[in-house]
Amino acid sequence: MLRFSKKADYALIALKHLASCPLGSSSNAREIAGCYDIPVELMAKVLQRLVRMGIVASHQGTRGGYQLARAATLISVADVIQAIDGPVLVTACSDEDESCEQYAKCNVRDPLWRLKDRIVQSLASFTVNELVSDEAPEPLPLTVVRRPAESTFSVPSAAD
């Protein structure tokens, strides 16, 4: 199952919080953690990681705190996941690691790498701004597969 880590969840919560703040204002780790019942120490670590990755800016002093380092429209969920957890992976192997015994004969490795690329593209297209927006996103195209209607036929009677 594909699932974000708890730290990635907390990072997205913090970014949505910061993106929802009035322009020019900032929030500290204690404030953000308190709003969402997240341990302060963990929130501070998550925010520090986002600062190191250039997603969030920190300001010292009495009016210090954290702000988005760039517009919410320019921060993708992929940016956040990769900043917190590293590269998105769907299999244990990678193109740099040929130590797997099945590497040379694996028949799903390349298709799964393509799947991973699609997942990353999808995460890269979803921004923090969309987390903040109250508008529902446009639904993905959906193909409905319907079973064919059962054919109606009559069984010939003995009189036919």
Phi, psi and omega in degrees: 000138176274132184204139176286150175287163178299320179297320178294319175303312181296322178297317179294321176299313180297318180293321177296319178301310181295322180291335180276346181289152176302147181304132178091347179270165179222166178227146177263169184299320181297316180298311181296313181299319181295323180296331188238013180053050177250139177304131185301317182298320180291317178298319179299317179296318180297314180296321178297321178296319178294327176294312180301328182269002175078017180269326180235147175250142178247147179230131181274165174107181184295328177258021182285178181150205183240145174221161173295140180279342177210172183302146180300334178288345182255007178246114181266160175298325177299318178303316184291312181300315181291328177292322184273313189251353184090194185299146175285129180230146173242352176223163180288335182271160176220170182290345178267343186252104180256020183280348180294138180296332181266001188310310185289332185252359184297127182261001178242354184303304183296316176299322179291327175295321177295320176299316178301318178299320178294319178297314179297319177300318179295314178296325180289336181273350181257120187255166175300325178302324178289333174294324183280326185298137176277348181286138176288138178293156176297135181293148176291150177300135183237128177261120179265124178258120181251141174288142177297145178298143179295132181288142178261125177220156179253143178274126179300138178275170181294338181284341183288000000 
